[in-house]
CSV table of N, CA and C in Angstrom, one decimal:
chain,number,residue,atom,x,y,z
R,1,UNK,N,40.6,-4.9,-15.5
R,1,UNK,CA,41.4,-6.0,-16.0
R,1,UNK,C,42.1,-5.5,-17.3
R,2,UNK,N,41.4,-5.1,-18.1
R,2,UNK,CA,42.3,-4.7,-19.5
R,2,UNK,C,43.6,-3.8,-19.3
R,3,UNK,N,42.9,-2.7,-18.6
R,3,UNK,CA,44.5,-1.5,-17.9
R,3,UNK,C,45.5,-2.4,-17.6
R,4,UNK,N,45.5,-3.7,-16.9
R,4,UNK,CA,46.6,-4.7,-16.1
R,4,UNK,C,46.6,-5.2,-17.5
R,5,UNK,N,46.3,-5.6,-18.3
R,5,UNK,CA,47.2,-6.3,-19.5
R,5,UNK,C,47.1,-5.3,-20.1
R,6,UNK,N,47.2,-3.6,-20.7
R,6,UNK,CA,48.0,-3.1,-21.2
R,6,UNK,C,49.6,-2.6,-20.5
R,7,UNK,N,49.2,-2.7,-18.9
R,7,UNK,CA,50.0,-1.9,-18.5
R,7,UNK,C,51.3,-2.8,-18.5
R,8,UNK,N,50.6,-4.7,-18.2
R,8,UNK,CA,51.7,-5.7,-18.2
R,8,UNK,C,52.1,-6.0,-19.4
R,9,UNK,N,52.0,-5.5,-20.5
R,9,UNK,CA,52.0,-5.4,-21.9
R,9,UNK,C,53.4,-4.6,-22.3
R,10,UNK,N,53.0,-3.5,-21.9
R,10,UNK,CA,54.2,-2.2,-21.5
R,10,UNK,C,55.4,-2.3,-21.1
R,11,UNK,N,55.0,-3.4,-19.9
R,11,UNK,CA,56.0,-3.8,-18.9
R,11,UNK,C,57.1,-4.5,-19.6
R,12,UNK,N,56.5,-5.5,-20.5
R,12,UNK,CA,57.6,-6.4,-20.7
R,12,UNK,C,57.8,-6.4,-22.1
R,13,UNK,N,57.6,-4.7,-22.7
R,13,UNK,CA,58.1,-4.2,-23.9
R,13,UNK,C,59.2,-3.2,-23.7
R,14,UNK,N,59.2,-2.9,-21.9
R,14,UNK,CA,60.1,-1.6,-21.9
R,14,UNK,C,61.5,-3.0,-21.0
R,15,UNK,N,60.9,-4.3,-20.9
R,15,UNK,CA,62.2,-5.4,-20.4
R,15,UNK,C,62.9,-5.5,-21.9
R,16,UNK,N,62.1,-5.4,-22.8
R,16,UNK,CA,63.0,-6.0,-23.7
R,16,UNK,C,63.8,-4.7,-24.2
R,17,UNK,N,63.2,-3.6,-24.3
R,17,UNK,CA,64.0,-2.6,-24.4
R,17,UNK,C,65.3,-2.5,-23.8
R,18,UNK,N,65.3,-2.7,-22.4
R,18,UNK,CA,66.1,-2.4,-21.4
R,18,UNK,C,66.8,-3.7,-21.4
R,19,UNK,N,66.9,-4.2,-21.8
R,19,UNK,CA,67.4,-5.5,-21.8
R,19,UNK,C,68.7,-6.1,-23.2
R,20,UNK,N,69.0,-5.3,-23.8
R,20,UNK,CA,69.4,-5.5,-25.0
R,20,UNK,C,69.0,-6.6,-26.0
R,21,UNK,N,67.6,-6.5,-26.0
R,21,UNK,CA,67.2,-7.3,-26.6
R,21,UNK,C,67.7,-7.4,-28.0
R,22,UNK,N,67.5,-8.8,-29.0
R,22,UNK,CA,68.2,-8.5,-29.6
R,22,UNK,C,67.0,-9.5,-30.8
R,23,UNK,N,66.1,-8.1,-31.4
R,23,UNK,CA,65.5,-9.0,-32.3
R,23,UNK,C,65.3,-9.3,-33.7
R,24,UNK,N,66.7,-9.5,-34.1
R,24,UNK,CA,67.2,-9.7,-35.5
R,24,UNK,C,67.6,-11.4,-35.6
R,25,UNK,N,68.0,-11.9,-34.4
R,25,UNK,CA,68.0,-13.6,-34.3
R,25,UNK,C,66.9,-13.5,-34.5
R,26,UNK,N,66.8,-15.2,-34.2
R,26,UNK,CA,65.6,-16.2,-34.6
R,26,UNK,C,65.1,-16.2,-33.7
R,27,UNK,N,65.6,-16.1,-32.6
R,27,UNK,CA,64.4,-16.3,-31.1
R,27,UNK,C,63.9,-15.1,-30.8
R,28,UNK,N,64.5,-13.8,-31.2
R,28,UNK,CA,64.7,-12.4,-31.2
R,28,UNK,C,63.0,-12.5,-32.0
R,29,UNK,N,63.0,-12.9,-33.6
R,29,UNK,CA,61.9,-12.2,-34.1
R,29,UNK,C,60.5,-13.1,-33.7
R,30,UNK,N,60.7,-14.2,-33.2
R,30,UNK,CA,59.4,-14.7,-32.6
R,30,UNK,C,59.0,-14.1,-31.3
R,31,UNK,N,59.9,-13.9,-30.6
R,31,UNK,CA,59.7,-13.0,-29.0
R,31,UNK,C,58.9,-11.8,-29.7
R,32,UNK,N,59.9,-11.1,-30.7
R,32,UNK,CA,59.0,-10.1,-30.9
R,32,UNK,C,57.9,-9.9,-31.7
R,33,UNK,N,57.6,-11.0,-32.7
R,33,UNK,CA,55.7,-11.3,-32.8
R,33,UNK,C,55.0,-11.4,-32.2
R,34,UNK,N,55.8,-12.3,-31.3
R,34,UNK,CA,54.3,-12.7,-29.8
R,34,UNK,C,54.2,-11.1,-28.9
R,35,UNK,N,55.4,-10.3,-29.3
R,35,UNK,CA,55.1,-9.0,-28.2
R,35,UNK,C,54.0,-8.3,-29.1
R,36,UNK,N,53.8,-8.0,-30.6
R,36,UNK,CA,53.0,-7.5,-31.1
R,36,UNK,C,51.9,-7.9,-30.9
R,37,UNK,N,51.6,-9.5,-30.9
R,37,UNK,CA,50.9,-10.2,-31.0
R,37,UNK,C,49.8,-9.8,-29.7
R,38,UNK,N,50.7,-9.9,-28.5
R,38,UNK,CA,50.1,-9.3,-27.3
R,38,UNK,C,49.5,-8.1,-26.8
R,39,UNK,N,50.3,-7.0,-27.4
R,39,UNK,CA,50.3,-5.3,-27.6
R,39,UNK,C,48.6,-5.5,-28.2
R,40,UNK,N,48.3,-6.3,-29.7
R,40,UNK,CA,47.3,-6.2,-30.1
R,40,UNK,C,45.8,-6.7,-29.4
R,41,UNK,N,46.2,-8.2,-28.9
R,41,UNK,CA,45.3,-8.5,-27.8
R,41,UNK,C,45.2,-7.5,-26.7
R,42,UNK,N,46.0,-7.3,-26.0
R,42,UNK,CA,45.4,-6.6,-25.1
R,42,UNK,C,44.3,-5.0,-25.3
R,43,UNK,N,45.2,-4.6,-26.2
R,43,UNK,CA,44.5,-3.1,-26.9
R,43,UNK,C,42.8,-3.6,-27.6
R,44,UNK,N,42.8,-4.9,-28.3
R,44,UNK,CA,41.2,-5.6,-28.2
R,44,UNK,C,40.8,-5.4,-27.2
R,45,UNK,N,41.5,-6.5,-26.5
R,45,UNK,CA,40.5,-6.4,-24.8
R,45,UNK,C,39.8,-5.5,-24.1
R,46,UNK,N,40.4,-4.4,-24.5
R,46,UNK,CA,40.5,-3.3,-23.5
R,46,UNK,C,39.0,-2.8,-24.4
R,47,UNK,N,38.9,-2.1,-25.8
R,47,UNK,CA,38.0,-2.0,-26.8
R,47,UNK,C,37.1,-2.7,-26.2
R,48,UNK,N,37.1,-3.9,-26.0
R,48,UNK,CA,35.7,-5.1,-25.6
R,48,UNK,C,35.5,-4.9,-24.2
R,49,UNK,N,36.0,-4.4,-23.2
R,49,UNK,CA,35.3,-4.5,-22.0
R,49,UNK,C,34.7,-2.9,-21.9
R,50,UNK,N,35.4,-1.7,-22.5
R,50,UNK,CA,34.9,-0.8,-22.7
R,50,UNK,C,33.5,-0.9,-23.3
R,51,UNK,N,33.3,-1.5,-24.1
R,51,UNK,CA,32.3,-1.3,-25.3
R,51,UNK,C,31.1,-2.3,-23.9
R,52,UNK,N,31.1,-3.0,-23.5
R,52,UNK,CA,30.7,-3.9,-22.6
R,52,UNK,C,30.6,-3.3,-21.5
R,53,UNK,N,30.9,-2.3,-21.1
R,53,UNK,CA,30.4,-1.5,-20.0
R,53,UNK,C,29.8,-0.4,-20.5
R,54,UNK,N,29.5,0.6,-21.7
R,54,UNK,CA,28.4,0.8,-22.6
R,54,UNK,C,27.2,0.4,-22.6
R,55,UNK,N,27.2,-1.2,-23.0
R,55,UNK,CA,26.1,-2.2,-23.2
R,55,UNK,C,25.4,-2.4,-21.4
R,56,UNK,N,26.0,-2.6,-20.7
R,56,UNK,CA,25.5,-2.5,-19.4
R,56,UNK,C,24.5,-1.4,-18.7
R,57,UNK,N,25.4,-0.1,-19.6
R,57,UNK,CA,24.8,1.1,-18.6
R,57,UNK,C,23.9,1.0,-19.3
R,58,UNK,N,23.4,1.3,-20.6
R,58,UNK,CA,22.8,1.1,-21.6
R,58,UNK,C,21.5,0.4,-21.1
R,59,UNK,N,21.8,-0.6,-20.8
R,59,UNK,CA,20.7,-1.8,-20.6
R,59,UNK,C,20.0,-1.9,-18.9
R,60,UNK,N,21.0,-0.9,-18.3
R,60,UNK,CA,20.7,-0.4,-16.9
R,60,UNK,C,19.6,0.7,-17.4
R,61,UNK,N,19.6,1.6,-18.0
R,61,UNK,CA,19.0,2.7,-18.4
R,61,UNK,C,17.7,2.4,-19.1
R,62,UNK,N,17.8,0.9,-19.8
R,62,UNK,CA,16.4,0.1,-20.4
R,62,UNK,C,15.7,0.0,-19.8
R,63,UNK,N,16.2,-0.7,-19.0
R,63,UNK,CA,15.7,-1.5,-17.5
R,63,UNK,C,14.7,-0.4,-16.1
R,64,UNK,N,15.3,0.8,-16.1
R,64,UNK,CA,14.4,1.7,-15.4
R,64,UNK,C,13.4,2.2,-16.1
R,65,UNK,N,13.7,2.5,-17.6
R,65,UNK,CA,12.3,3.2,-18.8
R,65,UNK,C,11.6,2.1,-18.5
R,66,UNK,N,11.5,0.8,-18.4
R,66,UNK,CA,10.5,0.0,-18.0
R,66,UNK,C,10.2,-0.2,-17.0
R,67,UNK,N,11.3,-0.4,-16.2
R,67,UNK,CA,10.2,-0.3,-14.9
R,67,UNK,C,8.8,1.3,-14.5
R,68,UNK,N,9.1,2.1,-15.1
R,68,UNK,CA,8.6,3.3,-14.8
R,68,UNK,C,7.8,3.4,-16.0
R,69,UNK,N,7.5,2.6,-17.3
R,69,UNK,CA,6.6,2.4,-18.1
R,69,UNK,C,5.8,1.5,-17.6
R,70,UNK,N,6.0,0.7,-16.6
R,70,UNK,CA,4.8,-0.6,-15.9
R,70,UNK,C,4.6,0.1,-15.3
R,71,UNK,N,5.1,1.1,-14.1
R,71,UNK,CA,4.4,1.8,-12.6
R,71,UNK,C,3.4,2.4,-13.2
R,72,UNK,N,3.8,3.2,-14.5
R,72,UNK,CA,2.9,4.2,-15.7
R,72,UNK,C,1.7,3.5,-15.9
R,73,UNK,N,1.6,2.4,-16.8
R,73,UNK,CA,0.1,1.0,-16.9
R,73,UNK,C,-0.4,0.9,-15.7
R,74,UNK,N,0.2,0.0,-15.1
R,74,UNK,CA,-0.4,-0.4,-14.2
R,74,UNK,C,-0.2,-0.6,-12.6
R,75,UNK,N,0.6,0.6,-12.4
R,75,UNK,CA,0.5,1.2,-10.9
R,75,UNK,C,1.7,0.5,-10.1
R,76,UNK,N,1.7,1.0,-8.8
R,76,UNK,CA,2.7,0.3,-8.3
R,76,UNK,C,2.2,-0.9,-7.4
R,77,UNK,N,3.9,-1.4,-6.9
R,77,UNK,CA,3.3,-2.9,-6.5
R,77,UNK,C,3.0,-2.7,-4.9
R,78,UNK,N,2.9,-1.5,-4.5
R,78,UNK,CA,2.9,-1.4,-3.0
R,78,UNK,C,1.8,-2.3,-2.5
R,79,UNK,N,0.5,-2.2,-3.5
R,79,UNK,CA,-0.4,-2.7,-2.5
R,79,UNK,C,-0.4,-4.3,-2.4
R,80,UNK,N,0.3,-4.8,-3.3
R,80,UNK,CA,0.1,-6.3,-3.4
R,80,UNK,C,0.9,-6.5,-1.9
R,81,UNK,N,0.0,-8.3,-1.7
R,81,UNK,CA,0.4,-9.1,-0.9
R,81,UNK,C,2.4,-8.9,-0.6
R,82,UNK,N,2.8,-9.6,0.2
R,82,UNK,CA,4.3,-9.8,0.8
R,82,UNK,C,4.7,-10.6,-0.2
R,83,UNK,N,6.5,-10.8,0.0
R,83,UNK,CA,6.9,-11.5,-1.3
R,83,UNK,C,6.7,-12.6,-1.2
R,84,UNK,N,6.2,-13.2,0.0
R,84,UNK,CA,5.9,-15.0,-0.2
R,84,UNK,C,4.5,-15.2,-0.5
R,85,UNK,N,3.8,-14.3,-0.8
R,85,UNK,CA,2.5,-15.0,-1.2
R,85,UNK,C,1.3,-15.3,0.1
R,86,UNK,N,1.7,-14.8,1.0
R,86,UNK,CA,0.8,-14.8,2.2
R,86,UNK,C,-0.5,-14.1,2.4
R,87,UNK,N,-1.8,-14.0,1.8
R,87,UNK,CA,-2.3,-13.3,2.7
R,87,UNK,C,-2.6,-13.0,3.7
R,88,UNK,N,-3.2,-10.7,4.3
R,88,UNK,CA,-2.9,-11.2,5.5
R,88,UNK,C,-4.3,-10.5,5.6
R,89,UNK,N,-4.6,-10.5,6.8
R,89,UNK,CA,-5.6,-10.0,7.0
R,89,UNK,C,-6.0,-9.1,8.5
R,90,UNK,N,-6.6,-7.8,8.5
R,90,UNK,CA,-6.6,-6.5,9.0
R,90,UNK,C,-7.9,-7.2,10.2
R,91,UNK,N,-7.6,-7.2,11.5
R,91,UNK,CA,-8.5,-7.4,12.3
R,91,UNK,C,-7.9,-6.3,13.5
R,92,UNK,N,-9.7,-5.5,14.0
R,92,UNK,CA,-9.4,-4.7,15.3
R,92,UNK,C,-10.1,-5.4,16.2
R,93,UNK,N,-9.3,-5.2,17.2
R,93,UNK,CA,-9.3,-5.4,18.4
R,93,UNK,C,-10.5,-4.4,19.4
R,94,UNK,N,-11.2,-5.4,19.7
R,94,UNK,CA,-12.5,-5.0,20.4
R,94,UNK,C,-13.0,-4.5,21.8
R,95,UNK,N,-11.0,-4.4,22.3
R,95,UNK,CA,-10.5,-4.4,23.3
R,95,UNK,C,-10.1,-2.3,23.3
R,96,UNK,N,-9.3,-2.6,22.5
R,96,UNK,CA,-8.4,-1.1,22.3
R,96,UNK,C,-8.2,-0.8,20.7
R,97,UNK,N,-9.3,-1.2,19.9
R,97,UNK,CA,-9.4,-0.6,18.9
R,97,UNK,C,-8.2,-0.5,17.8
R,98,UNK,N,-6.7,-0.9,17.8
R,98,UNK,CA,-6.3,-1.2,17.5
R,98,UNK,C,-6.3,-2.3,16.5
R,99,UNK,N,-6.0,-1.9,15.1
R,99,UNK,CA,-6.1,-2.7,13.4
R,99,UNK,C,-4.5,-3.1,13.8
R,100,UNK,N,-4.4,-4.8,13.4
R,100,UNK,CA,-3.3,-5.7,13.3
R,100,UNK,C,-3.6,-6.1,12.1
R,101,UNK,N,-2.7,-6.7,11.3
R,101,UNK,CA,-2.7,-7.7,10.4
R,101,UNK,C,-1.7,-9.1,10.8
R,102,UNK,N,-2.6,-10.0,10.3
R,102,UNK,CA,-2.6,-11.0,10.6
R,102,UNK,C,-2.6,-12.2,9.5
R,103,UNK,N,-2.0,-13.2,9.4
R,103,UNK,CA,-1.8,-14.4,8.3
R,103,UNK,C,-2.8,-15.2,8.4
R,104,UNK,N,-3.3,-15.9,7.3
R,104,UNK,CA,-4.6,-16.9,7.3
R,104,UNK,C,-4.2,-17.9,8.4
R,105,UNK,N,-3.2,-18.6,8.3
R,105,UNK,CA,-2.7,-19.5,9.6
R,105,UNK,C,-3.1,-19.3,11.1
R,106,UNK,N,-2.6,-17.6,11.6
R,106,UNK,CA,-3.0,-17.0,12.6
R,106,UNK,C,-4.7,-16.9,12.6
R,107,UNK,N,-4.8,-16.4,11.8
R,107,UNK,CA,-6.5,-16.2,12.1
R,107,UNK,C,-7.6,-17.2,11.9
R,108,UNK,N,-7.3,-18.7,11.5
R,108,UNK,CA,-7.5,-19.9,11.4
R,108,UNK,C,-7.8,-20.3,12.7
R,109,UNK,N,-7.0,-19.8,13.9
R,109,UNK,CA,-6.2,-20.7,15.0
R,109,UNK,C,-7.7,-20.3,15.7
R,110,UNK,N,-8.4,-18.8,15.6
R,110,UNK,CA,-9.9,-18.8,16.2
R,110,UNK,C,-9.6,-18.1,17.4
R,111,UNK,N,-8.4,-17.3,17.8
R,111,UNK,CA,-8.2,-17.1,19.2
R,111,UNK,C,-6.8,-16.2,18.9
R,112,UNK,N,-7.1,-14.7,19.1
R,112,UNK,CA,-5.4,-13.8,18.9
R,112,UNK,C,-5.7,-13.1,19.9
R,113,UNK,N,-4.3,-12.7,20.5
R,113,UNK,CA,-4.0,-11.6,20.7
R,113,UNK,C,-3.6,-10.5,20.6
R,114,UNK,N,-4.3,-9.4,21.0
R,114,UNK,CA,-4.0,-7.7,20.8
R,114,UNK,C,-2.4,-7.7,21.1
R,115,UNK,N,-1.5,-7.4,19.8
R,115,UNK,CA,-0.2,-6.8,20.3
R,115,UNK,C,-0.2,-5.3,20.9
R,116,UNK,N,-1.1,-4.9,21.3
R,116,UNK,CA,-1.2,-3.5,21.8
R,116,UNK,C,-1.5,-3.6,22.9
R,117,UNK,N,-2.8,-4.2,23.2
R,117,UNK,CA,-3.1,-3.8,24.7
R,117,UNK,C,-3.0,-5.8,25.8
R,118,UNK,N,-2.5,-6.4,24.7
R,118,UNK,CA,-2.5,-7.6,25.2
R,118,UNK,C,-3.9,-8.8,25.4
R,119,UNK,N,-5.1,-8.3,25.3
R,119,UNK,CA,-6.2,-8.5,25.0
R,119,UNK,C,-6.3,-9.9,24.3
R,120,UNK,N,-6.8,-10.6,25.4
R,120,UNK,CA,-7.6,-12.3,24.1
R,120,UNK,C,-8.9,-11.9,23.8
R,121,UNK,N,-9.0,-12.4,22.2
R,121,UNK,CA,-10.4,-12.3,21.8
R,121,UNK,C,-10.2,-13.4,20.4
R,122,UNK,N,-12.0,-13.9,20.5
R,122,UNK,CA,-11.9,-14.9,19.6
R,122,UNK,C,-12.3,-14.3,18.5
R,123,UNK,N,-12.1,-15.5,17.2
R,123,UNK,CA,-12.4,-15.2,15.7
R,123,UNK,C,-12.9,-16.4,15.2
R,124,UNK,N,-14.3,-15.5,14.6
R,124,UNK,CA,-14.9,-17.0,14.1
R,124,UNK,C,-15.4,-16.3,12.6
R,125,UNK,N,-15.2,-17.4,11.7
R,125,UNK,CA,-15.9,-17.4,10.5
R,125,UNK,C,-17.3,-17.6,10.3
R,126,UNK,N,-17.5,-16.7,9.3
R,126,UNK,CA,-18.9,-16.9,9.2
R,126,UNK,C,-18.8,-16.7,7.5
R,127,UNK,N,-20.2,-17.0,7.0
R,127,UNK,CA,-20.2,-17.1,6.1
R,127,UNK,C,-21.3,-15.8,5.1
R,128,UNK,N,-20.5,-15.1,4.5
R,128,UNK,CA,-21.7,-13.6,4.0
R,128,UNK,C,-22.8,-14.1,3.3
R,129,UNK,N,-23.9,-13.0,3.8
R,129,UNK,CA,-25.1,-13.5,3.3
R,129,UNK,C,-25.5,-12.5,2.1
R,130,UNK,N,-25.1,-11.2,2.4
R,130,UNK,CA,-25.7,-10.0,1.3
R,130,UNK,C,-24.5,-11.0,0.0
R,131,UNK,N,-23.2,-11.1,-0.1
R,131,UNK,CA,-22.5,-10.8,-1.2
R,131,UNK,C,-22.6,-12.3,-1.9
R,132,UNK,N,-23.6,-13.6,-1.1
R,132,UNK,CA,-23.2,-14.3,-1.9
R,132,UNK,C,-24.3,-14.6,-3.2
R,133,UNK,N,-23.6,-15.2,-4.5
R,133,UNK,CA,-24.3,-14.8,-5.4
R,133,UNK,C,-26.1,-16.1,-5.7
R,134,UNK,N,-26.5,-15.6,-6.4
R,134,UNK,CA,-27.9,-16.2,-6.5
R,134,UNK,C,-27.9,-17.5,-6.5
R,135,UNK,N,-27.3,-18.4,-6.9
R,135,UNK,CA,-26.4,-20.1,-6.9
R,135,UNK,C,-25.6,-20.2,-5.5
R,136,UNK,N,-25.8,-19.6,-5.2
R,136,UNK,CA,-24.9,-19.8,-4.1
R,136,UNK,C,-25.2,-21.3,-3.1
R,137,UNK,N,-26.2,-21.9,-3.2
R,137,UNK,CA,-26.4,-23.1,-2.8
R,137,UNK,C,-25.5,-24.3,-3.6
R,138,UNK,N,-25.7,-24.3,-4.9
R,138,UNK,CA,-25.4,-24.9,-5.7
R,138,UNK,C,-23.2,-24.5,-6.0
R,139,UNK,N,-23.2,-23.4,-5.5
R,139,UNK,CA,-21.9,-23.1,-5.5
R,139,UNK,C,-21.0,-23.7,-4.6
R,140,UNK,N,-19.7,-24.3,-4.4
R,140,UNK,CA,-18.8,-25.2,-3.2
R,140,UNK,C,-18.2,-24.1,-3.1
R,141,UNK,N,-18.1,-23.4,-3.2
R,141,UNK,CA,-17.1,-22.1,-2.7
R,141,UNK,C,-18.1,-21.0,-1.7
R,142,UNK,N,-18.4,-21.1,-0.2
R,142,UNK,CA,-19.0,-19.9,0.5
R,142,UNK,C,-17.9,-19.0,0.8
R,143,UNK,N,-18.8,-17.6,0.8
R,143,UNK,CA,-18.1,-16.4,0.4
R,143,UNK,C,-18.3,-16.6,2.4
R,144,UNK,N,-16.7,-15.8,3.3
R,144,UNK,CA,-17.1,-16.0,4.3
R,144,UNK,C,-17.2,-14.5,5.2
R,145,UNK,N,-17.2,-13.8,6.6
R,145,UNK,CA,-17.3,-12.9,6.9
R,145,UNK,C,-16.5,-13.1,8.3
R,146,UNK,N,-15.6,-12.3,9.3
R,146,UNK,CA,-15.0,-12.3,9.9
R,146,UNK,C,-15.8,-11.7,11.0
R,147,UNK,N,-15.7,-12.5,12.3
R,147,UNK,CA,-16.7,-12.3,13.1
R,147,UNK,C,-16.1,-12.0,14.7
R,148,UNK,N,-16.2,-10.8,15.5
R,148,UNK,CA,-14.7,-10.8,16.3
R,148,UNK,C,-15.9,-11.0,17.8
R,149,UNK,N,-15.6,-11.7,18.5
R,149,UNK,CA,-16.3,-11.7,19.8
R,149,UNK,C,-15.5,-11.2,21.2
């Protein structure tokens, strides 16, 4: 954008050149303020979008030292969940041995199929006995266990 208003800047400094302008009249010296006047904006502009694409790269170059100072702390984000928040969950198939993952919705339903060998087999919940804790009576939350028939 700035090059287009120096270059249209130029343009209608080299009309008035070519033009016999004449800026010793009265309309002559206000034409030719507003031409300085413009020569000077645009030569700003140009300064400010420059300087403004500096601050960008700049800030692009911030923006990676941090990202690679978080991977640095605290690892990458490969292992987390999907971007919507889904968990899923890893069940094989009893059929052909084949590990799917699968969404709580799907594996709710009690009944999947093997995308590999085509295979129905059910899923039932159960509830862990080693990991739950000493209250665990007293606790509303049962720890559960995935049970493939």
């Amino acid at each position: 954008m700035s090059m287009d208003l120096n270059a249209k800047a130029a343009y209608i400094r080299g009309l008035m050149n070519g033009l016999d302008f004449d800026p010793t009249s009265k309309n002559g010296k206000i034409i030719s303020a507003m031409m300085d006047l413009l020569e000077e904006m645009a030569a700003t502009v140009t300064e400010h979008d420059d300087a403004l694409d500096q601050v960008y790269d700049e800030l692009d170059e911030m923006d990676e030292n941090l990202d690679d100072l978080v991977s640095g702390l605290f690892g990458s984000d490969e292992d987390e969940d999907d971007e919507d928040g889904e968990a899923e969950y890893e069940v094989t198939c009893p059929n052909c041995g084949v590990v799917s993952a699968v969404d709580e919705e799907t594996l709710m339903t009690g009944s999947l199929v093997c995308p590999n060998c085509g295979a129905s087999f059910d899923v039932e919940l159960l509830p862990e006995e080693d990991a739950a804790p000493e209250n665990a009576e007293d606790s509303p939350c049962k720890p559960t266990e995935i049970k493939i028939d």
